């Protein structure tokens, strides 16, 4: 058993063992979960480019339990490990033991997805990673119907992905193709197979009009879990486009670039406008994610190598500032017992550490130079322009201006506005709470000034994808 397999199984096994604890010790559960997530990060670094494979299907096509990081998935997996460790450390919910166990299982299933080198295994983990979130919504969500909406939407995408994968395997002869040069499918059923992939990827991202499961899910989940779902799970579809669609069917990504570009542009503007008028802090960040991820969809549709390299940087950047925003807003909701912008105000005067954390995350989200969000946006816009697209850049610039408006409004209403008389201002972040979110904020600064390692990996992946 290689370290790659250990990386996937460690959080899943630890989550199962955590449920066996004789009682729900809140502090012990957080410590165990954080240590396991940190150990997973360490094993992921140690695994590097290592692989593990076991063939399990020979007919009607060859398939294997084949795991190993690709140049793209390595950075997303690292993002997942960091986000999970921070989210578990920041957990303050009832039935902590059960919640942390679900978080670890969510991490393990998502690692299985991002480290899968076989399409069929990728499709299986696509559905498996829905289960912890579904039970998170059932057990800790505000509205149980939200759990079923989340599951039905994403399972429908997973079903089309599974059917497309089976068809790909029958025609090509093997599904062990992720990250492998030479895998290429054209003609015949290939356009329909690409359509199945694309539908699943667009639901998961999500883009307009397939996004309606996302705002209630993000608003209902506890902050630690939504930090991981928004920060990393939403990247599964974008990863699918970058590592699968562009690698095995680049002609179809190029042929159907126009509708993909339009969907990305609508998501950009629609998400920004709705975020601008939200009074619920978590829903504001949820709709901002719809807008930000629309920019990455535009980068994918452009097919430009520079834009695709910027897309990977922005995937990491969005994961960092989205997770940080949700965790900080979770701290705010826990203290003030509300997340309504109409009921919040003036927290920054007595909570400088809380205000500083929200400020850095919000500035990264609006694209301040020197932080990770700016680097990704800039490279994407340059690449899209080089591809000959002008109108998507205009749309993106409008959305970026709107992002400045709603992120500054979020900070102003929560931290600088007048204190609401009947909402008491409680204590500032403790040392442990600050340490939980600090790695995310530090990573935003590091990627903002030194994105070269991510760009180098992205360039390698894009070259292998043979983008038209």
CSV table of C-alpha atoms in Angstrom, one decimal:
chain,number,residue,atom,x,y,z
A,1,UNK,CA,0.0,0.0,0.0
A,2,UNK,CA,1.7,3.2,-1.1
A,3,UNK,CA,1.4,6.6,0.5
A,4,UNK,CA,-1.0,7.8,-2.1
A,5,UNK,CA,-3.6,5.3,-1.0
A,6,UNK,CA,-2.9,6.1,2.7
A,7,UNK,CA,-3.6,9.7,1.9
A,8,UNK,CA,-7.1,8.8,0.7
A,9,UNK,CA,-7.9,6.2,3.4
A,10,UNK,CA,-6.5,8.0,6.4
A,11,UNK,CA,-9.3,10.6,6.8
A,12,UNK,CA,-12.0,8.1,5.9
A,13,UNK,CA,-10.8,5.6,8.5
A,14,UNK,CA,-10.2,8.3,11.1
A,15,UNK,CA,-13.8,9.5,10.6
A,16,UNK,CA,-15.2,6.0,11.2
A,17,UNK,CA,-13.0,5.5,14.3
A,18,UNK,CA,-14.1,8.9,15.6
A,19,UNK,CA,-17.7,7.7,15.7
A,20,UNK,CA,-16.6,4.9,18.0
A,21,UNK,CA,-15.5,7.4,20.7
A,22,UNK,CA,-17.6,6.6,23.9
A,23,UNK,CA,-18.8,10.1,24.3
A,24,UNK,CA,-19.0,13.4,22.4
A,25,UNK,CA,-16.0,15.3,23.7
A,26,UNK,CA,-16.1,18.5,21.7
A,27,UNK,CA,-12.5,19.6,22.3
A,28,UNK,CA,-11.1,16.0,21.8
A,29,UNK,CA,-13.0,15.6,18.6
A,30,UNK,CA,-11.6,18.9,17.2
A,31,UNK,CA,-8.1,18.0,18.1
A,32,UNK,CA,-8.3,14.5,16.6
A,33,UNK,CA,-9.9,15.9,13.4
A,34,UNK,CA,-7.3,18.7,13.0
A,35,UNK,CA,-4.4,16.4,13.6
A,36,UNK,CA,-5.7,13.9,11.1
A,37,UNK,CA,-6.3,16.6,8.5
A,38,UNK,CA,-2.7,17.9,9.1
A,39,UNK,CA,-1.3,14.4,8.8
A,40,UNK,CA,-3.2,14.0,5.5
A,41,UNK,CA,-1.6,17.2,4.3
A,42,UNK,CA,1.8,15.8,5.2
A,43,UNK,CA,1.2,12.4,3.5
A,44,UNK,CA,0.0,14.3,0.4
A,45,UNK,CA,3.2,16.2,0.3
A,46,UNK,CA,5.2,13.0,0.8
A,47,UNK,CA,3.2,11.2,-2.0
A,48,UNK,CA,4.1,13.9,-4.6
A,49,UNK,CA,3.8,12.3,-8.0
A,50,UNK,CA,3.6,8.8,-6.7
A,51,UNK,CA,0.9,6.4,-8.0
A,52,UNK,CA,-1.0,3.3,-6.9
A,53,UNK,CA,-3.0,1.1,-9.2
A,54,UNK,CA,-5.0,-2.1,-9.0
A,55,UNK,CA,-6.9,-3.4,-12.0
A,56,UNK,CA,-10.5,-4.4,-11.1
A,57,UNK,CA,-12.4,-4.5,-14.4
A,58,UNK,CA,-11.4,-6.1,-17.8
A,59,UNK,CA,-14.7,-6.3,-19.6
A,60,UNK,CA,-16.5,-4.5,-21.3
A,61,UNK,CA,-13.5,-2.1,-20.8
A,62,UNK,CA,-10.4,-1.9,-18.7
A,63,UNK,CA,-10.6,0.0,-15.5
A,64,UNK,CA,-8.4,0.2,-12.4
A,65,UNK,CA,-8.3,1.7,-8.9
A,66,UNK,CA,-5.6,4.0,-10.1
A,67,UNK,CA,-4.6,7.0,-7.9
A,68,UNK,CA,-2.0,9.7,-8.2
A,69,UNK,CA,-1.7,13.4,-8.3
A,70,UNK,CA,-1.7,15.2,-11.7
A,71,UNK,CA,-0.1,18.7,-12.0
A,72,UNK,CA,-3.6,20.2,-11.6
A,73,UNK,CA,-5.0,17.9,-8.9
A,74,UNK,CA,-2.0,18.2,-6.7
A,75,UNK,CA,-2.7,21.9,-5.9
A,76,UNK,CA,-6.4,21.3,-5.4
A,77,UNK,CA,-5.7,18.4,-3.1
A,78,UNK,CA,-3.4,20.6,-1.0
A,79,UNK,CA,-6.1,23.3,-0.9
A,80,UNK,CA,-8.5,20.6,0.3
A,81,UNK,CA,-6.2,19.4,3.1
A,82,UNK,CA,-5.5,23.0,4.3
A,83,UNK,CA,-9.1,24.0,4.2
A,84,UNK,CA,-10.3,20.9,6.0
A,85,UNK,CA,-7.7,21.3,8.8
A,86,UNK,CA,-8.8,25.0,9.3
A,87,UNK,CA,-12.5,24.2,9.1
A,88,UNK,CA,-12.3,21.4,11.7
A,89,UNK,CA,-10.2,23.6,14.0
A,90,UNK,CA,-12.9,26.3,13.7
A,91,UNK,CA,-15.8,23.9,14.4
A,92,UNK,CA,-18.2,25.1,17.0
A,93,UNK,CA,-21.4,23.0,16.5
A,94,UNK,CA,-23.6,20.6,18.5
A,95,UNK,CA,-22.7,16.9,18.2
A,96,UNK,CA,-19.1,17.8,17.4
A,97,UNK,CA,-17.8,14.2,17.2
A,98,UNK,CA,-20.3,13.3,14.5
A,99,UNK,CA,-19.8,16.5,12.6
A,100,UNK,CA,-16.0,16.2,12.6
A,101,UNK,CA,-16.3,12.5,11.4
A,102,UNK,CA,-18.4,13.7,8.5
A,103,UNK,CA,-15.8,16.4,7.7
A,104,UNK,CA,-13.0,13.8,7.6
A,105,UNK,CA,-15.1,11.5,5.4
A,106,UNK,CA,-15.8,14.4,3.1
A,107,UNK,CA,-12.1,15.1,2.8
A,108,UNK,CA,-11.3,11.4,2.0
A,109,UNK,CA,-14.0,11.1,-0.7
A,110,UNK,CA,-12.9,14.3,-2.3
A,111,UNK,CA,-9.2,13.2,-2.2
A,112,UNK,CA,-10.4,10.1,-3.9
A,113,UNK,CA,-12.0,12.2,-6.6
A,114,UNK,CA,-9.1,14.6,-7.2
A,115,UNK,CA,-6.4,11.8,-7.1
A,116,UNK,CA,-8.3,9.3,-9.3
A,117,UNK,CA,-6.5,8.6,-12.5
A,118,UNK,CA,-9.3,6.4,-13.8
A,119,UNK,CA,-12.6,7.9,-15.1
A,120,UNK,CA,-14.8,5.3,-13.6
A,121,UNK,CA,-13.2,5.7,-10.2
A,122,UNK,CA,-13.5,9.5,-10.6
A,123,UNK,CA,-17.3,9.0,-11.3
A,124,UNK,CA,-17.7,6.7,-8.3
A,125,UNK,CA,-16.1,9.2,-5.9
A,126,UNK,CA,-18.1,12.0,-7.5
A,127,UNK,CA,-21.2,10.4,-6.0
A,128,UNK,CA,-19.6,9.3,-2.7
A,129,UNK,CA,-18.6,12.8,-1.9
A,130,UNK,CA,-22.2,13.9,-1.9
A,131,UNK,CA,-23.1,11.7,1.1
A,132,UNK,CA,-21.3,13.5,3.9
A,133,UNK,CA,-22.7,16.9,2.7
A,134,UNK,CA,-26.2,15.4,2.5
A,135,UNK,CA,-26.0,14.1,6.1
A,136,UNK,CA,-24.5,17.4,7.1
A,137,UNK,CA,-27.5,19.2,5.8
A,138,UNK,CA,-29.9,16.7,7.4
A,139,UNK,CA,-28.2,16.8,10.8
A,140,UNK,CA,-27.1,20.5,11.0
A,141,UNK,CA,-28.9,22.3,8.2
A,142,UNK,CA,-31.6,24.9,8.7
A,143,UNK,CA,-34.1,23.3,6.2
A,144,UNK,CA,-34.1,19.5,5.5
A,145,UNK,CA,-35.6,20.1,2.0
A,146,UNK,CA,-32.3,21.8,1.1
A,147,UNK,CA,-30.5,18.4,1.6
A,148,UNK,CA,-32.8,16.8,-1.0
A,149,UNK,CA,-32.4,19.6,-3.4
A,150,UNK,CA,-28.6,19.4,-3.1
A,151,UNK,CA,-28.7,15.6,-3.5
A,152,UNK,CA,-31.1,15.5,-6.5
A,153,UNK,CA,-29.2,18.1,-8.5
A,154,UNK,CA,-25.8,16.7,-7.9
A,155,UNK,CA,-26.8,13.1,-8.2
A,156,UNK,CA,-28.4,13.9,-11.6
A,157,UNK,CA,-25.1,15.3,-12.7
A,158,UNK,CA,-23.3,12.2,-11.3
A,159,UNK,CA,-25.7,9.9,-13.2
A,160,UNK,CA,-24.9,11.6,-16.5
A,161,UNK,CA,-21.2,11.5,-15.7
A,162,UNK,CA,-21.4,7.8,-14.9
A,163,UNK,CA,-23.3,7.1,-18.2
A,164,UNK,CA,-20.8,9.2,-20.2
A,165,UNK,CA,-17.9,7.4,-18.5
A,166,UNK,CA,-19.3,4.0,-19.3
A,167,UNK,CA,-19.8,5.0,-23.0
A,168,UNK,CA,-16.3,6.4,-23.1
A,169,UNK,CA,-14.9,3.1,-21.8
A,170,UNK,CA,-16.8,0.9,-24.2
A,171,UNK,CA,-15.7,3.0,-27.2
A,172,UNK,CA,-12.1,3.8,-26.1
A,173,UNK,CA,-11.5,0.4,-24.4
A,174,UNK,CA,-10.3,1.8,-21.1
A,175,UNK,CA,-11.2,4.5,-18.5
A,176,UNK,CA,-7.7,4.6,-17.1
A,177,UNK,CA,-6.9,7.8,-18.9
A,178,UNK,CA,-6.7,10.8,-16.5
A,179,UNK,CA,-3.3,12.4,-16.8
A,180,UNK,CA,-2.2,9.9,-19.4
A,181,UNK,CA,-1.0,11.3,-22.8
A,182,UNK,CA,-2.5,9.8,-25.9
A,183,UNK,CA,-6.1,9.3,-24.7
A,184,UNK,CA,-8.3,10.9,-27.3
A,185,UNK,CA,-11.9,10.3,-28.4
A,186,UNK,CA,-13.5,11.8,-31.5
A,187,UNK,CA,-16.4,11.1,-33.8
A,188,UNK,CA,-19.5,8.9,-33.3
A,189,UNK,CA,-20.9,9.2,-29.8
A,190,UNK,CA,-18.1,11.5,-28.7
A,191,UNK,CA,-20.2,14.7,-28.8
A,192,UNK,CA,-22.9,13.1,-26.6
A,193,UNK,CA,-20.2,11.8,-24.2
A,194,UNK,CA,-18.8,15.3,-23.9
A,195,UNK,CA,-22.3,16.6,-23.3
A,196,UNK,CA,-22.7,14.2,-20.4
A,197,UNK,CA,-19.4,15.3,-18.9
A,198,UNK,CA,-20.1,19.0,-19.4
A,199,UNK,CA,-23.6,18.8,-17.8
A,200,UNK,CA,-22.2,17.1,-14.6
A,201,UNK,CA,-19.3,19.6,-14.4
A,202,UNK,CA,-21.6,22.6,-14.9
A,203,UNK,CA,-24.0,21.4,-12.2
A,204,UNK,CA,-21.2,20.9,-9.7
A,205,UNK,CA,-19.5,24.2,-10.4
A,206,UNK,CA,-22.3,25.6,-10.6
A,207,UNK,CA,-23.2,27.9,-13.4
A,208,UNK,CA,-26.5,29.7,-14.2
A,209,UNK,CA,-29.2,28.3,-14.5
A,210,UNK,CA,-28.0,25.1,-12.8
A,211,UNK,CA,-27.1,26.9,-9.6
A,212,UNK,CA,-30.3,26.9,-7.7
A,213,UNK,CA,-29.1,24.2,-5.3
A,214,UNK,CA,-26.1,26.3,-4.3
A,215,UNK,CA,-27.4,29.4,-2.3
A,216,UNK,CA,-29.7,27.4,0.0
A,217,UNK,CA,-27.0,24.8,0.6
A,218,UNK,CA,-24.3,27.4,1.4
A,219,UNK,CA,-26.8,29.3,3.6
A,220,UNK,CA,-28.0,26.2,5.5
A,221,UNK,CA,-24.7,24.3,6.2
A,222,UNK,CA,-22.6,25.1,9.2
A,223,UNK,CA,-19.7,27.5,8.4
A,224,UNK,CA,-16.9,24.8,8.6
A,225,UNK,CA,-18.6,22.4,6.1
A,226,UNK,CA,-19.7,25.1,3.7
A,227,UNK,CA,-16.1,26.5,3.8
A,228,UNK,CA,-14.9,23.1,2.3
A,229,UNK,CA,-17.9,22.7,0.0
A,230,UNK,CA,-17.6,26.2,-1.5
A,231,UNK,CA,-13.8,26.3,-1.3
A,232,UNK,CA,-13.0,22.9,-2.8
A,233,UNK,CA,-16.0,20.7,-3.7
A,234,UNK,CA,-17.3,23.3,-6.2
A,235,UNK,CA,-13.9,23.0,-8.0
A,236,UNK,CA,-14.7,19.4,-9.0
A,237,UNK,CA,-16.5,20.4,-12.1
A,238,UNK,CA,-13.8,22.9,-13.1
A,239,UNK,CA,-11.1,20.3,-12.5
A,240,UNK,CA,-13.1,17.9,-14.7
A,241,UNK,CA,-13.0,20.5,-17.6
A,242,UNK,CA,-9.3,21.1,-17.1
A,243,UNK,CA,-8.0,17.6,-16.4
A,244,UNK,CA,-10.5,15.4,-18.4
A,245,UNK,CA,-12.5,17.3,-21.1
A,246,UNK,CA,-9.6,19.3,-22.4
A,247,UNK,CA,-7.3,16.3,-22.2
A,248,UNK,CA,-9.4,13.6,-24.0
A,249,UNK,CA,-11.9,15.7,-26.0
A,250,UNK,CA,-10.3,19.2,-26.7
A,251,UNK,CA,-12.1,19.4,-30.0
A,252,UNK,CA,-15.5,19.5,-28.4
A,253,UNK,CA,-14.6,21.9,-25.7
A,254,UNK,CA,-13.4,24.2,-28.6
A,255,UNK,CA,-16.5,23.4,-30.8
A,256,UNK,CA,-19.0,24.3,-28.0
A,257,UNK,CA,-17.0,27.1,-26.5
A,258,UNK,CA,-19.6,29.7,-27.4
A,259,UNK,CA,-22.5,28.4,-25.2
A,260,UNK,CA,-20.0,27.7,-22.4
A,261,UNK,CA,-18.7,31.3,-22.7
A,262,UNK,CA,-22.3,32.7,-22.5
A,263,UNK,CA,-23.1,30.6,-19.4
A,264,UNK,CA,-19.9,31.8,-17.7
A,265,UNK,CA,-20.7,35.4,-18.5
A,266,UNK,CA,-24.3,35.2,-17.3
A,267,UNK,CA,-23.0,33.6,-14.0
A,268,UNK,CA,-20.5,36.4,-13.7
A,269,UNK,CA,-23.0,39.2,-13.9
A,270,UNK,CA,-26.0,37.4,-12.3
A,271,UNK,CA,-24.0,36.3,-9.3
A,272,UNK,CA,-22.5,39.8,-8.8
A,273,UNK,CA,-25.8,41.6,-9.1
A,274,UNK,CA,-27.7,39.3,-6.7
A,275,UNK,CA,-24.8,39.4,-4.2
A,276,UNK,CA,-25.0,43.2,-4.3
A,277,UNK,CA,-28.5,43.2,-2.9
A,278,UNK,CA,-28.2,40.4,-0.4
A,279,UNK,CA,-28.8,41.1,3.3
A,280,UNK,CA,-27.8,37.7,4.5
A,281,UNK,CA,-23.9,37.6,4.8
A,282,UNK,CA,-23.6,33.9,3.9
A,283,UNK,CA,-25.8,34.2,0.9
A,284,UNK,CA,-23.9,37.2,-0.2
A,285,UNK,CA,-20.7,35.1,-0.3
A,286,UNK,CA,-22.6,32.2,-1.9
A,287,UNK,CA,-23.7,34.4,-4.9
A,288,UNK,CA,-20.2,36.0,-5.1
A,289,UNK,CA,-18.9,32.4,-5.6
A,290,UNK,CA,-21.3,32.0,-8.5
A,291,UNK,CA,-19.8,35.1,-10.0
A,292,UNK,CA,-16.2,34.3,-9.4
A,293,UNK,CA,-16.5,30.7,-10.7
A,294,UNK,CA,-18.1,32.1,-13.9
A,295,UNK,CA,-14.8,33.8,-14.7
A,296,UNK,CA,-13.1,30.4,-14.6
A,297,UNK,CA,-15.7,28.9,-16.9
A,298,UNK,CA,-14.9,31.7,-19.3
A,299,UNK,CA,-11.2,30.9,-19.1
A,300,UNK,CA,-12.0,27.2,-19.9
A,301,UNK,CA,-14.2,28.2,-22.9
A,302,UNK,CA,-11.5,30.5,-24.3
A,303,UNK,CA,-9.1,27.5,-24.7
A,304,UNK,CA,-6.2,29.9,-24.3
A,305,UNK,CA,-3.2,28.3,-22.5
A,306,UNK,CA,-2.5,31.4,-20.5
A,307,UNK,CA,-6.1,31.7,-19.5
A,308,UNK,CA,-6.1,28.1,-18.4
A,309,UNK,CA,-3.0,28.6,-16.3
A,310,UNK,CA,-4.7,31.6,-14.7
A,311,UNK,CA,-7.7,29.4,-14.1
A,312,UNK,CA,-5.7,27.0,-11.8
A,313,UNK,CA,-4.3,30.0,-9.9
A,314,UNK,CA,-7.8,31.4,-9.5
A,315,UNK,CA,-9.2,28.0,-8.4
A,316,UNK,CA,-6.7,27.9,-5.6
A,317,UNK,CA,-7.3,31.6,-4.8
A,318,UNK,CA,-11.1,31.3,-4.7
A,319,UNK,CA,-10.8,28.2,-2.5
A,320,UNK,CA,-8.7,30.1,0.0
A,321,UNK,CA,-10.7,33.4,0.3
A,322,UNK,CA,-14.1,31.6,0.1
A,323,UNK,CA,-13.2,29.3,2.9
A,324,UNK,CA,-11.8,32.2,4.9
A,325,UNK,CA,-14.9,34.3,4.4
A,326,UNK,CA,-17.3,31.5,5.5
A,327,UNK,CA,-15.2,30.7,8.6
A,328,UNK,CA,-15.0,34.3,9.7
A,329,UNK,CA,-18.7,34.9,9.1
A,330,UNK,CA,-19.3,31.7,11.1
A,331,UNK,CA,-17.4,33.3,14.0
A,332,UNK,CA,-19.6,36.4,13.6
A,333,UNK,CA,-22.8,34.5,13.5
A,334,UNK,CA,-21.7,32.5,16.6
A,335,UNK,CA,-21.0,35.6,18.6
A,336,UNK,CA,-23.9,37.8,17.5
A,337,UNK,CA,-26.5,35.1,16.8
A,338,UNK,CA,-27.3,36.6,13.4
A,339,UNK,CA,-25.9,36.9,10.0
A,340,UNK,CA,-28.3,39.6,8.8
A,341,UNK,CA,-26.4,42.7,7.5
A,342,UNK,CA,-29.4,44.7,8.8
A,343,UNK,CA,-28.7,43.4,12.4
A,344,UNK,CA,-24.9,43.7,12.4
A,345,UNK,CA,-22.7,46.7,12.7
A,346,UNK,CA,-19.7,48.2,14.5
A,347,UNK,CA,-18.0,44.9,15.4
A,348,UNK,CA,-14.6,46.1,14.3
A,349,UNK,CA,-14.2,48.7,17.1
A,350,UNK,CA,-14.0,46.0,19.8
A,351,UNK,CA,-12.9,43.0,17.6
A,352,UNK,CA,-9.8,44.1,15.7
A,353,UNK,CA,-8.6,40.6,15.0
A,354,UNK,CA,-12.0,39.5,13.7
A,355,UNK,CA,-12.1,42.7,11.5
A,356,UNK,CA,-8.6,42.1,10.2
A,357,UNK,CA,-9.4,38.5,9.2
A,358,UNK,CA,-12.6,39.6,7.4
A,359,UNK,CA,-10.7,42.5,5.7
A,360,UNK,CA,-8.0,40.3,4.2
A,361,UNK,CA,-10.5,37.7,2.9
A,362,UNK,CA,-12.8,40.4,1.5
A,363,UNK,CA,-9.9,42.3,-0.2
A,364,UNK,CA,-8.7,39.0,-1.8
A,365,UNK,CA,-12.2,38.3,-3.1
A,366,UNK,CA,-12.5,41.8,-4.7
A,367,UNK,CA,-9.1,41.3,-6.4
A,368,UNK,CA,-6.7,43.6,-4.5
A,369,UNK,CA,-3.2,43.5,-6.0
A,370,UNK,CA,-0.8,41.6,-3.9
A,371,UNK,CA,-3.4,38.9,-2.9
A,372,UNK,CA,-4.1,35.7,-4.7
A,373,UNK,CA,-7.4,36.7,-6.3
A,374,UNK,CA,-5.8,39.5,-8.3
A,375,UNK,CA,-3.2,37.2,-9.9
A,376,UNK,CA,-5.7,34.7,-11.1
A,377,UNK,CA,-8.1,37.4,-12.5
A,378,UNK,CA,-5.3,39.2,-14.3
A,379,UNK,CA,-3.9,36.1,-16.0
A,380,UNK,CA,-7.3,34.9,-17.1
A,381,UNK,CA,-8.2,38.3,-18.6
A,382,UNK,CA,-4.9,38.4,-20.5
A,383,UNK,CA,-5.4,34.9,-21.8
A,384,UNK,CA,-9.0,35.5,-22.9
A,385,UNK,CA,-8.0,38.7,-24.7
A,386,UNK,CA,-5.2,36.8,-26.5
A,387,UNK,CA,-7.8,34.2,-27.6
A,388,UNK,CA,-9.7,37.0,-29.4
A,389,UNK,CA,-12.6,37.5,-27.0
A,390,UNK,CA,-13.4,41.1,-26.1
A,391,UNK,CA,-17.0,41.1,-24.8
A,392,UNK,CA,-16.4,38.5,-22.0
A,393,UNK,CA,-13.6,40.8,-20.8
A,394,UNK,CA,-16.0,43.7,-20.6
A,395,UNK,CA,-18.5,41.6,-18.7
A,396,UNK,CA,-15.7,40.4,-16.4
A,397,UNK,CA,-14.6,43.9,-15.6
A,398,UNK,CA,-18.1,45.0,-14.8
A,399,UNK,CA,-18.4,42.0,-12.4
A,400,UNK,CA,-15.0,42.9,-10.8
A,401,UNK,CA,-16.3,46.4,-10.1
A,402,UNK,CA,-19.5,45.0,-8.6
A,403,UNK,CA,-17.3,42.6,-6.5
A,404,UNK,CA,-15.6,45.6,-5.0
A,405,UNK,CA,-19.0,47.1,-4.1
A,406,UNK,CA,-20.5,44.1,-2.4
A,407,UNK,CA,-17.3,43.0,-0.6
A,408,UNK,CA,-16.7,46.5,0.8
A,409,UNK,CA,-20.4,46.7,1.7
A,410,UNK,CA,-20.1,43.4,3.5
A,411,UNK,CA,-17.1,44.6,5.5
A,412,UNK,CA,-18.7,48.0,6.1
A,413,UNK,CA,-22.0,46.7,7.4
A,414,UNK,CA,-20.4,44.1,9.7
A,415,UNK,CA,-17.4,46.0,11.1
A,416,UNK,CA,-17.8,49.7,10.5
A,417,UNK,CA,-21.5,50.4,10.6
A,418,UNK,CA,-23.3,51.8,13.7
A,419,UNK,CA,-23.7,49.3,16.5
A,420,UNK,CA,-27.2,47.8,16.7
A,421,UNK,CA,-28.4,48.6,20.3
A,422,UNK,CA,-30.0,45.2,21.1
A,423,UNK,CA,-27.2,43.1,19.5
A,424,UNK,CA,-24.3,42.9,22.0
A,425,UNK,CA,-20.8,43.1,20.7
A,426,UNK,CA,-19.0,40.1,22.2
A,427,UNK,CA,-15.4,39.1,22.6
A,428,UNK,CA,-12.8,39.2,19.9
A,429,UNK,CA,-11.2,36.1,18.3
A,430,UNK,CA,-9.3,33.9,20.7
A,431,UNK,CA,-5.8,32.7,19.9
A,432,UNK,CA,-7.0,29.3,18.8
A,433,UNK,CA,-9.8,30.8,16.6
A,434,UNK,CA,-7.3,33.1,15.0
A,435,UNK,CA,-4.9,30.2,14.3
A,436,UNK,CA,-7.7,28.2,12.6
A,437,UNK,CA,-8.1,30.8,9.9
A,438,UNK,CA,-4.5,32.1,9.8
A,439,UNK,CA,-3.2,29.5,7.3
A,440,UNK,CA,-5.8,30.5,4.7
A,441,UNK,CA,-5.0,34.2,5.0
A,442,UNK,CA,-1.3,33.5,4.9
A,443,UNK,CA,-1.7,31.4,1.8
A,444,UNK,CA,-3.6,34.3,0.1
A,445,UNK,CA,-0.6,36.5,0.6
A,446,UNK,CA,1.9,33.9,-0.5
A,447,UNK,CA,0.1,32.9,-3.7
A,448,UNK,CA,-0.5,36.6,-4.4
A,449,UNK,CA,3.2,37.4,-4.4
A,450,UNK,CA,4.6,34.1,-5.6
A,451,UNK,CA,2.2,32.1,-7.9
A,452,UNK,CA,5.1,30.6,-9.9
A,453,UNK,CA,4.8,27.0,-8.6
A,454,UNK,CA,1.2,26.8,-9.4
A,455,UNK,CA,1.7,28.4,-12.8
A,456,UNK,CA,4.5,25.9,-13.6
A,457,UNK,CA,2.3,22.9,-12.9
A,458,UNK,CA,-0.6,24.5,-14.9
A,459,UNK,CA,1.7,25.1,-17.9
A,460,UNK,CA,2.7,21.4,-17.8
A,461,UNK,CA,-0.9,20.3,-17.7
A,462,UNK,CA,-2.1,22.6,-20.4
A,463,UNK,CA,0.7,21.5,-22.8
A,464,UNK,CA,-0.3,17.8,-22.2
A,465,UNK,CA,-3.9,18.6,-22.9
A,466,UNK,CA,-3.1,19.7,-26.5
A,467,UNK,CA,-5.5,22.7,-26.4
A,468,UNK,CA,-6.6,23.5,-29.9
